[in-house]
């Protein structure tokens, strides 16, 4: 089991599960009421000049609003995409509201990107996070998982690059 983790996972933990929705406040309020948590603050995607996003291999201006529920062992993210084409908008338009991705933290997004693409999982969208705290990337694992895989790399956790 350890050998497989060394190839892909840096830690034995899921960082986040994300649900896309057409009505962020309604979905997040329903969940807050269900689990007895306070409504989390509203967050948004980084501005295009900070995000430097790519979608399907091309520069893209992608946007979303987010409410993130923090639990002791995982974050549950509710995300409403902007109207422009993005991994989030296209998924929501195809599937409707529901689970979009499962996220894992990594210390080396470049290395993990090469690994996932070598397994046939195309990079769909990539960008910098709001506040320039790190970066994210989504991979096409829909056929195998029913959702995408996201990798999250925080600047404070990055491995030195050769």
JSON list of C-alpha atoms in Angstrom, two decimals:
[
{"chain": "A", "resi": 1, "resn": "UNK", "atom": "CA", "xyz": [0.00, 0.00, 0.00]},
{"chain": "A", "resi": 2, "resn": "UNK", "atom": "CA", "xyz": [2.80, 2.46, 0.82]},
{"chain": "A", "resi": 3, "resn": "UNK", "atom": "CA", "xyz": [4.33, 2.13, -2.65]},
{"chain": "A", "resi": 4, "resn": "UNK", "atom": "CA", "xyz": [1.07, 3.26, -4.29]},
{"chain": "A", "resi": 5, "resn": "UNK", "atom": "CA", "xyz": [0.83, 6.28, -1.98]},
{"chain": "A", "resi": 6, "resn": "UNK", "atom": "CA", "xyz": [4.38, 7.27, -2.91]},
{"chain": "A", "resi": 7, "resn": "UNK", "atom": "CA", "xyz": [3.33, 7.43, -6.58]},
{"chain": "A", "resi": 8, "resn": "UNK", "atom": "CA", "xyz": [0.37, 9.76, -6.10]},
{"chain": "A", "resi": 9, "resn": "UNK", "atom": "CA", "xyz": [-0.63, 10.75, -2.57]},
{"chain": "A", "resi": 10, "resn": "UNK", "atom": "CA", "xyz": [1.61, 12.84, -0.35]},
{"chain": "A", "resi": 11, "resn": "UNK", "atom": "CA", "xyz": [-0.66, 12.19, 2.65]},
{"chain": "A", "resi": 12, "resn": "UNK", "atom": "CA", "xyz": [-3.30, 9.61, 3.46]},
{"chain": "A", "resi": 13, "resn": "UNK", "atom": "CA", "xyz": [-6.12, 12.16, 3.52]},
{"chain": "A", "resi": 14, "resn": "UNK", "atom": "CA", "xyz": [-8.82, 13.60, 1.31]},
{"chain": "A", "resi": 15, "resn": "UNK", "atom": "CA", "xyz": [-8.62, 17.39, 1.58]},
{"chain": "A", "resi": 16, "resn": "UNK", "atom": "CA", "xyz": [-12.00, 18.32, 0.17]},
{"chain": "A", "resi": 17, "resn": "UNK", "atom": "CA", "xyz": [-15.18, 17.24, -1.55]},
{"chain": "A", "resi": 18, "resn": "UNK", "atom": "CA", "xyz": [-16.87, 19.84, -3.74]},
{"chain": "A", "resi": 19, "resn": "UNK", "atom": "CA", "xyz": [-20.48, 20.20, -4.83]},
{"chain": "A", "resi": 20, "resn": "UNK", "atom": "CA", "xyz": [-21.43, 22.52, -7.70]},
{"chain": "A", "resi": 21, "resn": "UNK", "atom": "CA", "xyz": [-24.75, 24.33, -7.55]},
{"chain": "A", "resi": 22, "resn": "UNK", "atom": "CA", "xyz": [-26.84, 26.89, -9.41]},
{"chain": "A", "resi": 23, "resn": "UNK", "atom": "CA", "xyz": [-27.79, 28.60, -6.12]},
{"chain": "A", "resi": 24, "resn": "UNK", "atom": "CA", "xyz": [-24.86, 28.80, -3.73]},
{"chain": "A", "resi": 25, "resn": "UNK", "atom": "CA", "xyz": [-26.64, 30.47, -0.83]},
{"chain": "A", "resi": 26, "resn": "UNK", "atom": "CA", "xyz": [-29.64, 28.14, -0.96]},
{"chain": "A", "resi": 27, "resn": "UNK", "atom": "CA", "xyz": [-27.48, 24.98, -1.13]},
{"chain": "A", "resi": 28, "resn": "UNK", "atom": "CA", "xyz": [-25.04, 26.13, 1.56]},
{"chain": "A", "resi": 29, "resn": "UNK", "atom": "CA", "xyz": [-27.86, 27.27, 3.88]},
{"chain": "A", "resi": 30, "resn": "UNK", "atom": "CA", "xyz": [-29.60, 23.91, 3.48]},
{"chain": "A", "resi": 31, "resn": "UNK", "atom": "CA", "xyz": [-26.35, 22.14, 4.40]},
{"chain": "A", "resi": 32, "resn": "UNK", "atom": "CA", "xyz": [-25.62, 24.50, 7.32]},
{"chain": "A", "resi": 33, "resn": "UNK", "atom": "CA", "xyz": [-29.09, 23.84, 8.73]},
{"chain": "A", "resi": 34, "resn": "UNK", "atom": "CA", "xyz": [-28.74, 20.09, 8.20]},
{"chain": "A", "resi": 35, "resn": "UNK", "atom": "CA", "xyz": [-25.42, 19.73, 10.03]},
{"chain": "A", "resi": 36, "resn": "UNK", "atom": "CA", "xyz": [-25.89, 22.57, 12.54]},
{"chain": "A", "resi": 37, "resn": "UNK", "atom": "CA", "xyz": [-22.97, 24.70, 11.37]},
{"chain": "A", "resi": 38, "resn": "UNK", "atom": "CA", "xyz": [-22.75, 28.43, 10.82]},
{"chain": "A", "resi": 39, "resn": "UNK", "atom": "CA", "xyz": [-22.96, 29.62, 7.24]},
{"chain": "A", "resi": 40, "resn": "UNK", "atom": "CA", "xyz": [-19.32, 30.02, 6.09]},
{"chain": "A", "resi": 41, "resn": "UNK", "atom": "CA", "xyz": [-18.15, 33.30, 4.58]},
{"chain": "A", "resi": 42, "resn": "UNK", "atom": "CA", "xyz": [-18.44, 33.91, 0.88]},
{"chain": "A", "resi": 43, "resn": "UNK", "atom": "CA", "xyz": [-15.21, 33.46, -1.09]},
{"chain": "A", "resi": 44, "resn": "UNK", "atom": "CA", "xyz": [-14.46, 33.79, -4.78]},
{"chain": "A", "resi": 45, "resn": "UNK", "atom": "CA", "xyz": [-12.03, 32.65, -7.42]},
{"chain": "A", "resi": 46, "resn": "UNK", "atom": "CA", "xyz": [-8.96, 34.79, -7.93]},
{"chain": "A", "resi": 47, "resn": "UNK", "atom": "CA", "xyz": [-9.22, 37.65, -10.41]},
{"chain": "A", "resi": 48, "resn": "UNK", "atom": "CA", "xyz": [-8.14, 36.59, -13.93]},
{"chain": "A", "resi": 49, "resn": "UNK", "atom": "CA", "xyz": [-4.78, 38.39, -13.77]},
{"chain": "A", "resi": 50, "resn": "UNK", "atom": "CA", "xyz": [-3.95, 36.51, -10.53]},
{"chain": "A", "resi": 51, "resn": "UNK", "atom": "CA", "xyz": [-5.54, 33.18, -11.45]},
{"chain": "A", "resi": 52, "resn": "UNK", "atom": "CA", "xyz": [-3.72, 32.81, -14.78]},
{"chain": "A", "resi": 53, "resn": "UNK", "atom": "CA", "xyz": [-6.15, 29.98, -15.43]},
{"chain": "A", "resi": 54, "resn": "UNK", "atom": "CA", "xyz": [-6.16, 27.55, -18.31]},
{"chain": "A", "resi": 55, "resn": "UNK", "atom": "CA", "xyz": [-9.19, 25.55, -19.40]},
{"chain": "A", "resi": 56, "resn": "UNK", "atom": "CA", "xyz": [-8.83, 22.73, -21.92]},
{"chain": "A", "resi": 57, "resn": "UNK", "atom": "CA", "xyz": [-5.29, 23.88, -22.66]},
{"chain": "A", "resi": 58, "resn": "UNK", "atom": "CA", "xyz": [-6.12, 27.54, -23.39]},
{"chain": "A", "resi": 59, "resn": "UNK", "atom": "CA", "xyz": [-5.91, 30.70, -21.26]},
{"chain": "A", "resi": 60, "resn": "UNK", "atom": "CA", "xyz": [-9.30, 31.30, -19.64]},
{"chain": "A", "resi": 61, "resn": "UNK", "atom": "CA", "xyz": [-11.08, 33.80, -17.45]},
{"chain": "A", "resi": 62, "resn": "UNK", "atom": "CA", "xyz": [-12.99, 31.57, -15.04]},
{"chain": "A", "resi": 63, "resn": "UNK", "atom": "CA", "xyz": [-14.92, 32.62, -11.99]},
{"chain": "A", "resi": 64, "resn": "UNK", "atom": "CA", "xyz": [-16.91, 31.17, -9.13]},
{"chain": "A", "resi": 65, "resn": "UNK", "atom": "CA", "xyz": [-18.21, 31.89, -5.66]},
{"chain": "A", "resi": 66, "resn": "UNK", "atom": "CA", "xyz": [-17.60, 29.46, -2.81]},
{"chain": "A", "resi": 67, "resn": "UNK", "atom": "CA", "xyz": [-18.75, 28.62, 0.70]},
{"chain": "A", "resi": 68, "resn": "UNK", "atom": "CA", "xyz": [-16.38, 26.23, 2.48]},
{"chain": "A", "resi": 69, "resn": "UNK", "atom": "CA", "xyz": [-17.49, 24.15, 5.46]},
{"chain": "A", "resi": 70, "resn": "UNK", "atom": "CA", "xyz": [-14.53, 23.13, 7.63]},
{"chain": "A", "resi": 71, "resn": "UNK", "atom": "CA", "xyz": [-14.69, 19.82, 9.46]},
{"chain": "A", "resi": 72, "resn": "UNK", "atom": "CA", "xyz": [-11.95, 18.25, 11.59]},
{"chain": "A", "resi": 73, "resn": "UNK", "atom": "CA", "xyz": [-10.90, 15.86, 8.86]},
{"chain": "A", "resi": 74, "resn": "UNK", "atom": "CA", "xyz": [-12.15, 17.36, 5.57]},
{"chain": "A", "resi": 75, "resn": "UNK", "atom": "CA", "xyz": [-13.58, 20.46, 3.93]},
{"chain": "A", "resi": 76, "resn": "UNK", "atom": "CA", "xyz": [-16.90, 20.41, 2.10]},
{"chain": "A", "resi": 77, "resn": "UNK", "atom": "CA", "xyz": [-17.04, 23.05, -0.61]},
{"chain": "A", "resi": 78, "resn": "UNK", "atom": "CA", "xyz": [-20.15, 24.44, -2.25]},
{"chain": "A", "resi": 79, "resn": "UNK", "atom": "CA", "xyz": [-19.31, 26.24, -5.50]},
{"chain": "A", "resi": 80, "resn": "UNK", "atom": "CA", "xyz": [-21.40, 28.27, -7.92]},
{"chain": "A", "resi": 81, "resn": "UNK", "atom": "CA", "xyz": [-19.61, 28.82, -11.24]},
{"chain": "A", "resi": 82, "resn": "UNK", "atom": "CA", "xyz": [-19.74, 32.00, -13.28]},
{"chain": "A", "resi": 83, "resn": "UNK", "atom": "CA", "xyz": [-21.41, 31.95, -16.71]},
{"chain": "A", "resi": 84, "resn": "UNK", "atom": "CA", "xyz": [-18.16, 31.48, -18.68]},
{"chain": "A", "resi": 85, "resn": "UNK", "atom": "CA", "xyz": [-16.90, 28.07, -19.81]},
{"chain": "A", "resi": 86, "resn": "UNK", "atom": "CA", "xyz": [-15.00, 26.33, -17.02]},
{"chain": "A", "resi": 87, "resn": "UNK", "atom": "CA", "xyz": [-14.61, 22.91, -15.46]},
{"chain": "A", "resi": 88, "resn": "UNK", "atom": "CA", "xyz": [-17.33, 23.92, -12.98]},
{"chain": "A", "resi": 89, "resn": "UNK", "atom": "CA", "xyz": [-19.82, 25.48, -15.45]},
{"chain": "A", "resi": 90, "resn": "UNK", "atom": "CA", "xyz": [-19.51, 22.70, -18.01]},
{"chain": "A", "resi": 91, "resn": "UNK", "atom": "CA", "xyz": [-19.97, 20.01, -15.32]},
{"chain": "A", "resi": 92, "resn": "UNK", "atom": "CA", "xyz": [-23.03, 21.77, -13.87]},
{"chain": "A", "resi": 93, "resn": "UNK", "atom": "CA", "xyz": [-24.57, 22.22, -17.32]},
{"chain": "A", "resi": 94, "resn": "UNK", "atom": "CA", "xyz": [-24.02, 18.53, -18.17]},
{"chain": "A", "resi": 95, "resn": "UNK", "atom": "CA", "xyz": [-24.90, 16.90, -14.83]},
{"chain": "A", "resi": 96, "resn": "UNK", "atom": "CA", "xyz": [-26.83, 19.43, -12.77]},
{"chain": "A", "resi": 97, "resn": "UNK", "atom": "CA", "xyz": [-26.05, 20.12, -9.11]},
{"chain": "A", "resi": 98, "resn": "UNK", "atom": "CA", "xyz": [-23.95, 17.53, -7.34]},
{"chain": "A", "resi": 99, "resn": "UNK", "atom": "CA", "xyz": [-20.48, 16.23, -6.59]},
{"chain": "A", "resi": 100, "resn": "UNK", "atom": "CA", "xyz": [-17.87, 17.83, -8.86]},
{"chain": "A", "resi": 101, "resn": "UNK", "atom": "CA", "xyz": [-14.52, 16.77, -7.42]},
{"chain": "A", "resi": 102, "resn": "UNK", "atom": "CA", "xyz": [-12.50, 15.15, -4.68]},
{"chain": "A", "resi": 103, "resn": "UNK", "atom": "CA", "xyz": [-9.37, 17.09, -3.77]},
{"chain": "A", "resi": 104, "resn": "UNK", "atom": "CA", "xyz": [-5.98, 15.95, -2.51]},
{"chain": "A", "resi": 105, "resn": "UNK", "atom": "CA", "xyz": [-3.12, 18.14, -1.30]},
{"chain": "A", "resi": 106, "resn": "UNK", "atom": "CA", "xyz": [0.24, 17.82, -3.00]},
{"chain": "A", "resi": 107, "resn": "UNK", "atom": "CA", "xyz": [3.67, 19.30, -2.52]},
{"chain": "A", "resi": 108, "resn": "UNK", "atom": "CA", "xyz": [4.57, 19.00, -6.21]},
{"chain": "A", "resi": 109, "resn": "UNK", "atom": "CA", "xyz": [1.78, 19.69, -8.68]},
{"chain": "A", "resi": 110, "resn": "UNK", "atom": "CA", "xyz": [4.08, 19.40, -11.69]},
{"chain": "A", "resi": 111, "resn": "UNK", "atom": "CA", "xyz": [5.19, 15.88, -10.71]},
{"chain": "A", "resi": 112, "resn": "UNK", "atom": "CA", "xyz": [1.64, 14.73, -9.88]},
{"chain": "A", "resi": 113, "resn": "UNK", "atom": "CA", "xyz": [0.35, 16.26, -13.12]},
{"chain": "A", "resi": 114, "resn": "UNK", "atom": "CA", "xyz": [2.78, 14.12, -15.10]},
{"chain": "A", "resi": 115, "resn": "UNK", "atom": "CA", "xyz": [1.71, 11.04, -13.12]},
{"chain": "A", "resi": 116, "resn": "UNK", "atom": "CA", "xyz": [-2.03, 11.59, -13.68]},
{"chain": "A", "resi": 117, "resn": "UNK", "atom": "CA", "xyz": [-1.60, 12.36, -17.36]},
{"chain": "A", "resi": 118, "resn": "UNK", "atom": "CA", "xyz": [0.53, 9.21, -17.76]},
{"chain": "A", "resi": 119, "resn": "UNK", "atom": "CA", "xyz": [-2.50, 7.31, -16.44]},
{"chain": "A", "resi": 120, "resn": "UNK", "atom": "CA", "xyz": [-4.71, 8.87, -19.14]},
{"chain": "A", "resi": 121, "resn": "UNK", "atom": "CA", "xyz": [-6.31, 11.56, -16.96]},
{"chain": "A", "resi": 122, "resn": "UNK", "atom": "CA", "xyz": [-6.25, 14.79, -18.96]},
{"chain": "A", "resi": 123, "resn": "UNK", "atom": "CA", "xyz": [-5.66, 18.12, -17.23]},
{"chain": "A", "resi": 124, "resn": "UNK", "atom": "CA", "xyz": [-8.93, 20.04, -17.61]},
{"chain": "A", "resi": 125, "resn": "UNK", "atom": "CA", "xyz": [-8.39, 23.30, -15.71]},
{"chain": "A", "resi": 126, "resn": "UNK", "atom": "CA", "xyz": [-5.54, 24.84, -13.75]},
{"chain": "A", "resi": 127, "resn": "UNK", "atom": "CA", "xyz": [-4.99, 28.14, -11.97]},
{"chain": "A", "resi": 128, "resn": "UNK", "atom": "CA", "xyz": [-3.69, 30.10, -9.02]},
{"chain": "A", "resi": 129, "resn": "UNK", "atom": "CA", "xyz": [-5.83, 30.47, -5.91]},
{"chain": "A", "resi": 130, "resn": "UNK", "atom": "CA", "xyz": [-7.19, 33.73, -4.52]},
{"chain": "A", "resi": 131, "resn": "UNK", "atom": "CA", "xyz": [-4.60, 35.51, -2.40]},
{"chain": "A", "resi": 132, "resn": "UNK", "atom": "CA", "xyz": [-1.76, 33.84, -4.35]},
{"chain": "A", "resi": 133, "resn": "UNK", "atom": "CA", "xyz": [-1.60, 31.12, -1.67]},
{"chain": "A", "resi": 134, "resn": "UNK", "atom": "CA", "xyz": [-1.16, 28.24, -4.10]},
{"chain": "A", "resi": 135, "resn": "UNK", "atom": "CA", "xyz": [-2.53, 26.56, -7.16]},
{"chain": "A", "resi": 136, "resn": "UNK", "atom": "CA", "xyz": [-5.11, 23.99, -8.20]},
{"chain": "A", "resi": 137, "resn": "UNK", "atom": "CA", "xyz": [-5.66, 21.57, -11.08]},
{"chain": "A", "resi": 138, "resn": "UNK", "atom": "CA", "xyz": [-8.63, 19.43, -12.17]},
{"chain": "A", "resi": 139, "resn": "UNK", "atom": "CA", "xyz": [-8.25, 16.11, -13.98]},
{"chain": "A", "resi": 140, "resn": "UNK", "atom": "CA", "xyz": [-10.72, 14.10, -16.04]},
{"chain": "A", "resi": 141, "resn": "UNK", "atom": "CA", "xyz": [-11.52, 11.07, -13.90]},
{"chain": "A", "resi": 142, "resn": "UNK", "atom": "CA", "xyz": [-15.24, 11.14, -14.64]},
{"chain": "A", "resi": 143, "resn": "UNK", "atom": "CA", "xyz": [-15.44, 7.72, -16.34]},
{"chain": "A", "resi": 144, "resn": "UNK", "atom": "CA", "xyz": [-13.62, 6.00, -13.47]},
{"chain": "A", "resi": 145, "resn": "UNK", "atom": "CA", "xyz": [-14.80, 8.02, -10.45]},
{"chain": "A", "resi": 146, "resn": "UNK", "atom": "CA", "xyz": [-17.97, 9.83, -11.47]},
{"chain": "A", "resi": 147, "resn": "UNK", "atom": "CA", "xyz": [-16.25, 13.08, -10.47]},
{"chain": "A", "resi": 148, "resn": "UNK", "atom": "CA", "xyz": [-13.01, 14.92, -11.15]},
{"chain": "A", "resi": 149, "resn": "UNK", "atom": "CA", "xyz": [-9.86, 14.75, -9.08]},
{"chain": "A", "resi": 150, "resn": "UNK", "atom": "CA", "xyz": [-8.42, 18.07, -7.94]},
{"chain": "A", "resi": 151, "resn": "UNK", "atom": "CA", "xyz": [-4.87, 18.62, -6.75]},
{"chain": "A", "resi": 152, "resn": "UNK", "atom": "CA", "xyz": [-4.20, 21.50, -4.37]},
{"chain": "A", "resi": 153, "resn": "UNK", "atom": "CA", "xyz": [-0.71, 22.85, -3.81]},
{"chain": "A", "resi": 154, "resn": "UNK", "atom": "CA", "xyz": [-0.13, 25.51, -1.15]},
{"chain": "A", "resi": 155, "resn": "UNK", "atom": "CA", "xyz": [2.90, 27.75, -1.54]},
{"chain": "A", "resi": 156, "resn": "UNK", "atom": "CA", "xyz": [4.01, 26.91, 2.02]},
{"chain": "A", "resi": 157, "resn": "UNK", "atom": "CA", "xyz": [3.96, 23.16, 1.25]},
{"chain": "A", "resi": 158, "resn": "UNK", "atom": "CA", "xyz": [5.70, 23.16, -2.13]},
{"chain": "A", "resi": 159, "resn": "UNK", "atom": "CA", "xyz": [8.80, 21.04, -2.64]},
{"chain": "A", "resi": 160, "resn": "UNK", "atom": "CA", "xyz": [11.79, 22.88, -4.06]},
{"chain": "A", "resi": 161, "resn": "UNK", "atom": "CA", "xyz": [11.89, 22.51, -7.83]},
{"chain": "A", "resi": 162, "resn": "UNK", "atom": "CA", "xyz": [15.09, 21.12, -9.42]}
]
